[in-house]
Coordinates of C-alpha atoms in Angstrom, one line a residue:
M7 CA -48.9 5.5 39.8
G8 CA -45.2 5.0 40.7
G9 CA -41.9 6.4 39.6
A10 CA -38.3 5.5 39.8
P11 CA -35.2 7.6 39.3
A12 CA -32.7 7.1 36.9
G13 CA -29.2 8.2 37.1
A14 CA -27.5 10.0 34.0
R15 CA -23.8 9.3 33.7
G16 CA -21.3 11.1 31.5
F17 CA -17.6 10.4 30.1
G18 CA -15.0 12.9 30.1
S19 CA -12.2 12.9 27.9
G20 CA -9.6 12.0 30.8
G21 CA -11.5 8.7 31.4
S22 CA -12.9 9.5 34.5
Y23 CA -16.6 8.5 35.3
I24 CA -18.8 11.4 36.1
T25 CA -22.3 11.5 37.8
S26 CA -23.7 14.6 36.8
S27 CA -27.4 15.0 37.1
S28 CA -30.4 12.6 37.5
A29 CA -33.4 12.2 35.1
Y30 CA -37.1 10.8 36.6
G31 CA -39.4 9.1 34.6
G32 CA -42.7 8.2 35.8
G33 CA -44.9 5.6 34.6
M34 CA -48.6 5.3 35.0
G35 CA -50.8 2.1 34.7
L36 CA -54.6 1.4 35.3
G37 CA -55.9 -2.3 35.2
M38 CA -59.7 -3.3 35.7
G39 CA -60.8 -6.5 37.0
M40 CA -63.3 -7.0 34.0
G41 CA -60.4 -8.0 32.0
M42 CA -59.6 -4.8 30.4
G43 CA -56.1 -3.0 30.5
M44 CA -55.4 0.4 30.1
G45 CA -51.9 1.9 30.4
M46 CA -50.0 4.8 29.8
G47 CA -46.4 5.7 30.4
M48 CA -44.6 9.0 30.3
G49 CA -41.1 10.1 30.7
G50 CA -39.7 13.6 31.2
G51 CA -36.6 14.6 33.4
P52 CA -35.3 18.4 33.5
V53 CA -32.2 19.3 31.7
A54 CA -29.3 18.1 33.4
P55 CA -26.3 20.5 33.5
I56 CA -23.1 19.6 31.5
T57 CA -20.1 19.5 33.4
A58 CA -17.1 21.3 31.7
V59 CA -14.5 18.9 30.5
T60 CA -10.9 20.0 31.3
V61 CA -7.9 18.6 29.6
N62 CA -4.6 18.7 30.8
K63 CA -2.6 20.6 27.9
S64 CA 0.8 19.5 29.8
L65 CA 0.2 15.9 28.6
L66 CA -0.1 17.1 25.1
A67 CA 2.8 19.7 25.4
P68 CA 6.3 18.3 23.7
L69 CA 8.7 17.2 26.5
N70 CA 11.7 19.4 27.3
L71 CA 14.5 17.1 27.5
E72 CA 17.5 18.3 28.3
I73 CA 20.1 16.0 27.7
D74 CA 24.0 16.2 28.4
P75 CA 25.6 15.6 25.0
N76 CA 29.0 14.4 26.9
I77 CA 26.9 12.0 29.2
Q78 CA 27.5 9.4 26.8
V79 CA 31.3 9.8 26.6
V80 CA 31.5 10.3 30.6
R81 CA 29.8 7.1 30.9
T82 CA 32.2 5.4 28.3
Q83 CA 35.1 6.7 30.2
E84 CA 33.7 5.7 33.5
K85 CA 33.2 2.3 32.0
E86 CA 36.6 2.0 30.7
Q87 CA 38.2 3.3 33.9
I88 CA 36.0 0.8 35.9
K89 CA 37.4 -2.1 33.8
T90 CA 41.4 -0.8 33.9
L91 CA 40.7 -0.8 37.9
N92 CA 39.2 -4.2 37.6
N93 CA 42.1 -5.6 35.6
R94 CA 44.8 -4.3 37.9
F95 CA 42.7 -5.1 41.1
A96 CA 42.6 -8.7 39.4
S97 CA 46.4 -8.5 38.4
F98 CA 47.2 -7.5 41.9
I99 CA 45.5 -10.2 43.8
D100 CA 46.9 -12.6 41.2
K101 CA 50.5 -11.3 42.3
V102 CA 49.9 -11.7 46.0
R103 CA 48.8 -15.0 45.5
F104 CA 52.0 -15.9 43.5
L105 CA 53.8 -14.1 46.5
E106 CA 52.0 -16.3 48.9
Q107 CA 52.7 -19.5 47.3
Q108 CA 56.7 -18.7 46.8
N109 CA 56.6 -17.6 50.4
K110 CA 54.9 -21.0 51.2
M111 CA 57.2 -22.9 49.1
L112 CA 60.2 -21.1 50.9
E113 CA 58.9 -21.7 54.2
T114 CA 58.9 -25.2 53.3
K115 CA 62.0 -25.2 51.9
W116 CA 63.7 -23.9 54.8
S117 CA 61.7 -26.1 57.2
L118 CA 63.2 -29.0 55.3
L119 CA 66.6 -27.6 55.4
Q120 CA 66.5 -26.9 59.2
N121 CA 65.4 -30.5 59.8
Q122 CA 68.4 -32.0 57.6
T123 CA 71.3 -33.2 59.5
T124 CA 74.4 -31.5 58.8
T125 CA 77.7 -33.5 57.9
R126 CA 81.5 -32.7 57.6
S127 CA 82.6 -33.1 54.4
N128 CA 85.7 -31.9 52.3
I129 CA 83.5 -30.0 49.7
D130 CA 83.3 -26.8 52.1
A131 CA 87.3 -26.7 51.8
M132 CA 86.9 -27.0 47.9
F133 CA 84.3 -24.3 47.8
E134 CA 86.4 -21.9 50.2
A135 CA 89.7 -22.5 48.1
Y136 CA 87.5 -21.9 44.8
I137 CA 86.4 -18.7 46.1
A138 CA 89.6 -17.5 47.5
N139 CA 91.0 -18.1 43.9
L140 CA 88.1 -16.4 42.5
R141 CA 88.4 -13.2 45.0
R142 CA 92.2 -13.1 44.3
Q143 CA 91.5 -13.3 40.0
L144 CA 88.5 -10.6 41.1
D145 CA 91.3 -8.2 42.8
S146 CA 93.7 -8.5 40.0
L147 CA 90.8 -7.8 37.7
G148 CA 89.9 -4.8 39.5
N149 CA 93.3 -3.6 39.4
D150 CA 93.6 -3.7 35.9
K151 CA 90.5 -2.1 35.6
M152 CA 91.7 0.8 37.6
R153 CA 94.8 0.9 35.4
L154 CA 92.7 0.7 32.2
E155 CA 90.4 3.4 33.4
A156 CA 93.7 5.7 34.1
D157 CA 94.8 5.0 30.8
L158 CA 91.2 5.7 29.3
H159 CA 91.2 9.0 31.2
N160 CA 94.8 9.9 29.8
M161 CA 93.7 9.2 26.3
Q162 CA 90.7 10.8 26.5
G163 CA 92.5 13.9 27.8
L164 CA 94.7 13.3 24.4
V165 CA 92.1 13.2 22.6
E166 CA 90.5 16.5 23.6
D167 CA 93.9 18.1 23.4
F168 CA 94.1 17.0 19.8
K169 CA 90.6 17.6 19.2
N170 CA 90.8 21.3 20.5
K171 CA 94.4 21.7 18.3
Y172 CA 92.3 20.5 15.3
E173 CA 89.7 23.2 15.9
D174 CA 92.4 25.7 16.2
E175 CA 94.1 24.4 13.1
I176 CA 90.6 24.5 11.2
N177 CA 90.2 28.1 12.7
K178 CA 93.5 29.2 11.6
R179 CA 93.1 27.6 8.0
T180 CA 89.6 29.4 7.4
E181 CA 91.3 32.9 8.5
C182 CA 94.4 32.3 6.3
E183 CA 91.8 31.1 3.5
N184 CA 90.1 34.4 4.2
E185 CA 93.2 36.5 4.0
F186 CA 94.2 35.0 1.2
V187 CA 91.1 36.0 -0.7
L188 CA 91.4 39.5 0.4
I189 CA 95.5 39.6 -0.7
K190 CA 94.1 38.0 -4.0
K191 CA 91.4 40.7 -4.4
D192 CA 94.0 43.5 -3.6
V193 CA 96.8 42.1 -6.1
D194 CA 94.0 41.8 -8.7
E195 CA 93.2 45.2 -8.0
A196 CA 96.9 46.3 -8.0
Y197 CA 97.3 44.4 -11.2
M198 CA 94.3 46.5 -12.9
N199 CA 96.1 49.7 -11.7
K200 CA 99.3 48.5 -13.3
V201 CA 97.6 47.7 -16.3
E202 CA 96.0 51.0 -16.3
L203 CA 99.0 53.0 -15.5
E204 CA 101.1 51.2 -18.0
A205 CA 98.4 52.0 -20.9
K206 CA 98.3 55.7 -19.5
L207 CA 102.4 55.6 -19.6
E208 CA 102.1 54.0 -23.0
S209 CA 100.1 56.8 -23.9
L210 CA 102.4 59.7 -22.5
T211 CA 105.2 58.0 -24.2
D212 CA 103.6 58.2 -27.1
E213 CA 102.7 61.9 -26.5
I214 CA 106.3 62.4 -25.6
N215 CA 107.6 61.1 -28.6
F216 CA 105.2 62.9 -30.7
L217 CA 105.8 66.5 -29.0
R218 CA 109.4 65.6 -29.6
Q219 CA 109.1 65.0 -33.3
I220 CA 107.3 68.1 -33.4
Y221 CA 110.1 70.0 -31.6
D222 CA 112.5 68.8 -34.2
E223 CA 110.4 69.1 -37.1
E224 CA 110.2 72.9 -36.0
L225 CA 114.1 73.1 -35.0
R226 CA 114.7 71.7 -38.3
E227 CA 112.3 74.5 -39.9
L228 CA 114.1 77.3 -37.9
Q229 CA 117.5 75.8 -38.9
S230 CA 116.4 75.9 -42.7
Q231 CA 115.3 79.6 -42.1
V232 CA 118.5 80.6 -40.6
K233 CA 120.4 79.1 -43.6
D234 CA 118.5 81.0 -45.9
T235 CA 118.5 84.5 -44.2
S236 CA 121.5 86.5 -43.8
V237 CA 121.3 88.6 -41.0
V238 CA 124.3 90.8 -40.0
V239 CA 124.2 90.6 -36.4
E240 CA 126.9 92.0 -34.4
M241 CA 127.2 89.4 -31.2
D242 CA 130.0 88.2 -29.0
N243 CA 131.8 85.7 -30.5
S244 CA 132.7 84.5 -26.7
R245 CA 129.2 82.9 -26.7
N246 CA 128.1 79.8 -28.6
L247 CA 124.3 78.6 -29.3
D248 CA 124.4 75.5 -26.7
M249 CA 121.6 73.2 -28.4
D250 CA 122.4 70.6 -26.1
S251 CA 121.7 72.4 -23.3
I252 CA 118.7 73.4 -24.5
V253 CA 117.8 69.9 -25.4
A254 CA 118.6 69.0 -21.8
E255 CA 116.5 71.9 -20.8
V256 CA 113.5 71.0 -22.6
R257 CA 114.1 67.4 -21.7
A258 CA 114.1 68.2 -18.4
Q259 CA 111.0 70.5 -18.3
Y260 CA 108.6 67.5 -20.1
E261 CA 110.6 64.8 -17.9
D262 CA 109.4 67.3 -14.8
I263 CA 105.8 67.6 -16.7
A264 CA 105.7 63.9 -17.2
N265 CA 107.1 63.2 -13.4
R266 CA 104.3 65.6 -12.3
S267 CA 101.8 63.8 -14.3
R268 CA 103.0 60.4 -13.0
A269 CA 102.6 61.8 -9.6
E270 CA 99.0 63.2 -9.9
A271 CA 97.8 59.8 -11.6
E272 CA 99.6 57.5 -8.9
S273 CA 98.3 60.2 -6.1
W274 CA 94.7 59.9 -8.1
Y275 CA 94.6 56.1 -8.2
K276 CA 95.8 56.1 -4.5
S277 CA 92.7 58.3 -3.8
K278 CA 90.6 56.4 -5.8
Y279 CA 91.7 53.1 -4.3
E280 CA 91.2 54.4 -1.0
E281 CA 87.7 55.6 -1.7
M282 CA 87.3 52.0 -2.8
Q283 CA 88.6 50.4 0.3
V284 CA 86.2 53.0 2.2
S285 CA 83.2 51.9 0.0
A286 CA 84.2 48.2 0.0
T287 CA 84.2 48.2 3.9
K288 CA 81.0 50.3 4.3
H289 CA 79.9 47.9 1.6
G290 CA 81.0 44.9 3.6
E291 CA 79.3 46.2 6.8
D292 CA 76.1 47.1 4.7
L293 CA 76.3 43.3 3.5
R294 CA 77.0 41.9 7.0
S295 CA 74.0 44.1 8.5
T296 CA 71.7 43.0 5.5
K297 CA 72.7 39.4 6.2
T298 CA 72.1 39.6 9.9
E299 CA 68.6 41.2 8.9
I300 CA 68.0 38.3 6.5
S301 CA 68.8 35.6 9.3
D302 CA 66.6 37.3 11.7
L303 CA 64.0 37.6 9.3
S304 CA 64.5 34.0 8.3
R305 CA 64.1 33.2 11.9
M306 CA 61.0 35.3 12.5
I307 CA 59.4 33.8 9.1
Q308 CA 60.2 30.2 10.7
R309 CA 58.7 31.3 14.2
L310 CA 55.6 32.8 12.4
Q311 CA 55.2 29.6 10.2
S312 CA 55.5 27.6 13.3
E313 CA 52.7 29.9 14.8
I314 CA 51.0 29.6 11.8
D315 CA 51.1 25.6 11.6
S316 CA 50.0 25.2 15.3
L317 CA 47.2 28.0 15.1
K318 CA 46.1 25.5 12.1
G319 CA 46.1 22.5 14.3
Q320 CA 44.2 24.3 16.8
R321 CA 41.6 25.2 14.2
A322 CA 41.8 22.0 12.9
N323 CA 40.9 20.3 16.3
L324 CA 38.1 23.1 17.2
E325 CA 36.4 22.2 13.6
N326 CA 37.0 18.5 14.8
Q327 CA 35.6 19.6 18.2
I328 CA 32.5 21.6 16.5
A329 CA 32.0 18.9 14.0
E330 CA 31.7 16.1 17.2
A331 CA 29.3 18.6 19.1
E332 CA 27.1 19.0 16.2
E333 CA 27.1 15.5 15.5
R334 CA 26.0 14.7 19.3
G335 CA 23.7 17.5 19.2
E336 CA 22.1 16.0 16.4
M337 CA 21.9 12.6 17.9
A338 CA 20.4 13.9 21.1
I339 CA 17.9 15.7 19.1
K340 CA 17.0 12.5 17.2
D341 CA 16.9 10.5 19.8
A342 CA 14.5 13.1 21.8
K343 CA 12.2 13.3 18.6
A344 CA 12.3 9.1 18.4
R345 CA 11.3 9.1 22.2
I346 CA 8.5 12.0 21.3
R347 CA 7.2 10.1 18.5
D348 CA 7.0 6.8 21.0
L349 CA 5.1 8.5 23.8
E350 CA 2.8 10.3 20.9
E351 CA 2.5 6.7 19.8
A352 CA 1.7 5.3 23.2
L353 CA -0.6 8.1 23.8
Q354 CA -2.7 7.4 20.6
R355 CA -2.7 3.7 21.6
A356 CA -4.1 4.9 25.1
K357 CA -6.6 6.9 23.2
Q358 CA -7.6 3.9 20.8
D359 CA -7.7 1.6 23.8
M360 CA -10.2 3.7 25.8
A361 CA -12.4 4.4 22.8
R362 CA -12.5 0.8 22.4
Q363 CA -13.6 0.4 26.1
I364 CA -16.2 3.0 25.7
R365 CA -17.5 1.1 22.8
E366 CA -17.3 -2.0 24.6
Y367 CA -19.0 -0.3 27.7
Q368 CA -22.0 1.0 25.2
D369 CA -22.5 -2.4 24.1
L370 CA -22.6 -4.0 27.5
M371 CA -25.2 -1.3 28.7
N372 CA -27.4 -1.8 25.2
V373 CA -27.2 -5.7 26.2
K374 CA -28.0 -4.6 29.9
L375 CA -30.9 -2.4 28.5
A376 CA -32.3 -5.5 26.8
L377 CA -32.1 -7.7 29.8
D378 CA -33.9 -5.3 32.0
I379 CA -36.7 -5.1 29.4
E380 CA -37.2 -8.7 28.9
I381 CA -36.6 -9.3 32.8
A382 CA -39.6 -6.7 33.4
T383 CA -41.6 -8.0 30.4
Y384 CA -41.5 -11.8 32.2
R385 CA -42.1 -10.0 35.6
K386 CA -45.2 -8.4 34.4
L387 CA -46.2 -11.4 32.4
L388 CA -45.8 -13.3 35.9
E389 CA -47.6 -10.5 37.7
G390 CA -50.8 -10.7 35.2
E391 CA -50.9 -14.4 35.4
E392 CA -51.2 -14.0 39.0
D393 CA -53.7 -11.6 38.8
R394 CA -55.6 -13.6 35.7
L395 CA -55.7 -16.6 37.8
A396 CA -57.0 -14.9 40.9
G397 CA -59.2 -12.6 39.2
G398 CA -60.6 -15.0 36.6
I399 CA -58.9 -13.8 33.3
K400 CA -58.4 -16.3 31.2
A401 CA -55.6 -15.0 28.7
V402 CA -53.3 -12.2 27.9
N403 CA -51.3 -12.7 25.3
I404 CA -48.4 -10.4 24.0
S405 CA -48.1 -11.9 20.8
S406 CA -45.2 -10.3 19.4
V407 CA -42.3 -8.0 20.5
K408 CA -39.9 -7.0 17.9
Q409 CA -36.3 -5.2 19.1
S410 CA -33.9 -3.9 16.7
Y411 CA -30.7 -2.0 17.2
T412 CA -28.4 -0.6 14.9
P413 CA -25.4 1.8 16.4
S414 CA -22.9 3.0 14.2
Y415 CA -20.0 5.0 15.1
S416 CA -17.7 7.7 13.5
S417 CA -14.5 8.1 13.9
I418 CA -13.5 11.1 16.0
P419 CA -10.6 11.9 18.5
M420 CA -11.5 11.0 21.5
E421 CA -10.1 14.2 23.5
S422 CA -12.6 16.1 21.8
A423 CA -15.6 13.8 22.6
G424 CA -18.3 14.3 25.2
M425 CA -20.5 11.8 26.2
S426 CA -23.6 11.6 28.7
Y427 CA -25.6 8.4 29.3
S428 CA -28.4 8.1 31.5
S429 CA -29.9 4.5 32.2
Y430 CA -33.6 4.0 32.1
G431 CA -35.8 4.5 34.7
S432 CA -38.7 2.1 36.0
A433 CA -41.5 1.9 38.2
Y434 CA -43.5 -0.8 39.6
G435 CA -47.1 -0.9 40.9
G436 CA -50.1 -1.1 38.7
G437 CA -47.7 0.1 35.9
Y438 CA -44.1 0.7 34.2
G439 CA -42.9 3.9 33.0
G440 CA -39.1 5.0 32.2
G441 CA -37.6 8.2 31.1
Y442 CA -34.5 9.4 29.4
S443 CA -32.7 13.0 29.4
S444 CA -29.6 13.9 27.2
G445 CA -29.0 17.6 26.8
G446 CA -32.6 18.4 27.0
Y447 CA -34.5 15.7 25.3
S448 CA -36.8 13.4 26.9
S449 CA -38.6 10.7 25.5
G450 CA -40.7 8.1 27.2
G451 CA -43.3 5.2 26.1
G452 CA -45.3 2.6 27.8
Y453 CA -47.9 0.0 27.7
S454 CA -50.2 -1.7 29.6
S455 CA -51.4 -5.2 30.2
G456 CA -53.6 -6.9 32.6
G457 CA -53.2 -5.2 35.9
G458 CA -51.1 -2.4 34.0
Y459 CA -47.9 -2.2 32.7
S460 CA -46.1 1.0 31.3
S461 CA -42.4 1.0 29.8
G462 CA -40.2 4.0 28.8
G463 CA -37.5 3.9 26.3
G464 CA -34.2 5.8 26.2
G465 CA -31.7 6.7 23.5
Y466 CA -28.1 7.6 23.6
S467 CA -26.7 11.1 23.1
S468 CA -23.2 12.0 22.1
G469 CA -21.2 15.5 22.0
S470 CA -19.5 16.7 19.0
G471 CA -17.8 14.3 16.9
Y472 CA -19.7 11.1 17.8
G473 CA -23.1 10.1 16.4
S474 CA -25.2 7.1 16.6
T475 CA -28.5 6.0 15.3
Q476 CA -31.6 6.0 17.7
N477 CA -32.9 2.5 19.1
K478 CA -35.7 1.5 17.2
K479 CA -38.5 -0.6 18.8
S480 CA -41.6 -2.3 17.5
V481 CA -44.0 -3.7 20.2
V482 CA -47.4 -5.5 19.0
I483 CA -49.6 -5.6 22.1
K484 CA -52.5 -8.4 21.6
M485 CA -55.1 -8.3 24.3
I486 CA -57.6 -11.4 24.8
E487 CA -60.2 -11.3 27.3
T488 CA -62.0 -14.6 28.1
K489 CA -64.6 -15.3 30.8
N490 CA -66.0 -19.1 31.3
G491 CA -64.0 -20.2 28.5
R492 CA -65.2 -17.7 26.0
V493 CA -63.5 -15.0 24.3
V494 CA -64.9 -11.8 25.5
S495 CA -63.1 -9.4 23.5
E496 CA -59.4 -9.2 21.6
S497 CA -57.6 -6.4 20.5
S498 CA -54.4 -5.6 19.4
E499 CA -52.0 -2.6 19.5
V500 CA -48.6 -1.5 17.3
M501 CA -46.0 0.6 19.5
Q502 CA -43.0 1.9 18.0
D503 CA -40.1 4.0 19.6

């Protein structure tokens, strides 16, 4: 009897490899020298505790990207400033090089002039005479310039005087026009008063004539009455009736009345004229004050209009800044969302890659298990052959070994899948045994041949959301016992797991 441990392994969602527990499998085999073999395998294992899988939720939380909306503008401005400074620096370097070349050229010319021999010639005298002539012309031109400047100054003074006189005449003309307008207004008013007075004079003359006619008519009536009536009156013959004096007296009375009426009318018109002048002066002052108020209000309206225009401009600028800020914010949000999508896609690709690697690992483990079973089978066959040769058993045949494995996987989110896997255990020495444990489930199996062979099979267990069909194995064991070239016994057994 022999036993060998098999390690139970599990994978967490984070991709780490965890050794959680161990499952023990035991195998027991019994071999008899008479050519008969009997094998028995059994596997068992304690329930392995499942280690809690922790998920780092900070990886799933959305990234808080604090992006300054002005960083792009600042970087652009910095780039433009750097370009401008580079251009200025390049132009400065070019200018320095140009000046250095000019300096070298001038130094070369100076050295050449220093090396040349001076010769006496008449050209210097000619140049000196020409220069003296030019200086005399320059002096004469300077004197002419000073004289012309003095004349210009005098003419400017005359122009200023004539300009002042012209302005004074314009002001006087304006004042005379204003006085003419006022006098014309007074003349018009006097003419209107004259017309009114003439109309009143005509009406009074008509009234006087009418009263005179009435007086004459009454006088004639009285005279006729006096003629018809004979009254004896003792009178003083020394006194005569003086009609001329009476008429003169009446005329004097009526003229006095007319003069008084004319004086009253003139005084009334004068008072009215003075009142009208006072009212005109008052209304003129009111008009001037009203004009002043109108001008003040006009200036205030213009100032308010300018302030309104400036405020409208500020409002438009602020609206443009708000629109630009909103656009920058939207662009930053879109950029952040795009980065979040890229990160989510990268995370999804990483999860898919991890799932693919896990499937590949499972396939490799299945291949490894099949190879381990084949290796153990060949080893036991070799041991059985050695025992047969040593003990006289002629043939032990395993006529058929058939294995089929049909795994299937379901699509699950890998962050929620928990998997555990335990390898096969084996025991050697008279038999071969194995055990498998997954979440409290154990299975075992075995067979014996020759000296005894026992093997145990295992399976695969997954967490929530992951499924797999169990391995199906069919093993046909045929045992033939021969002795001295004769078949003693023959038996076959079919085992499925």
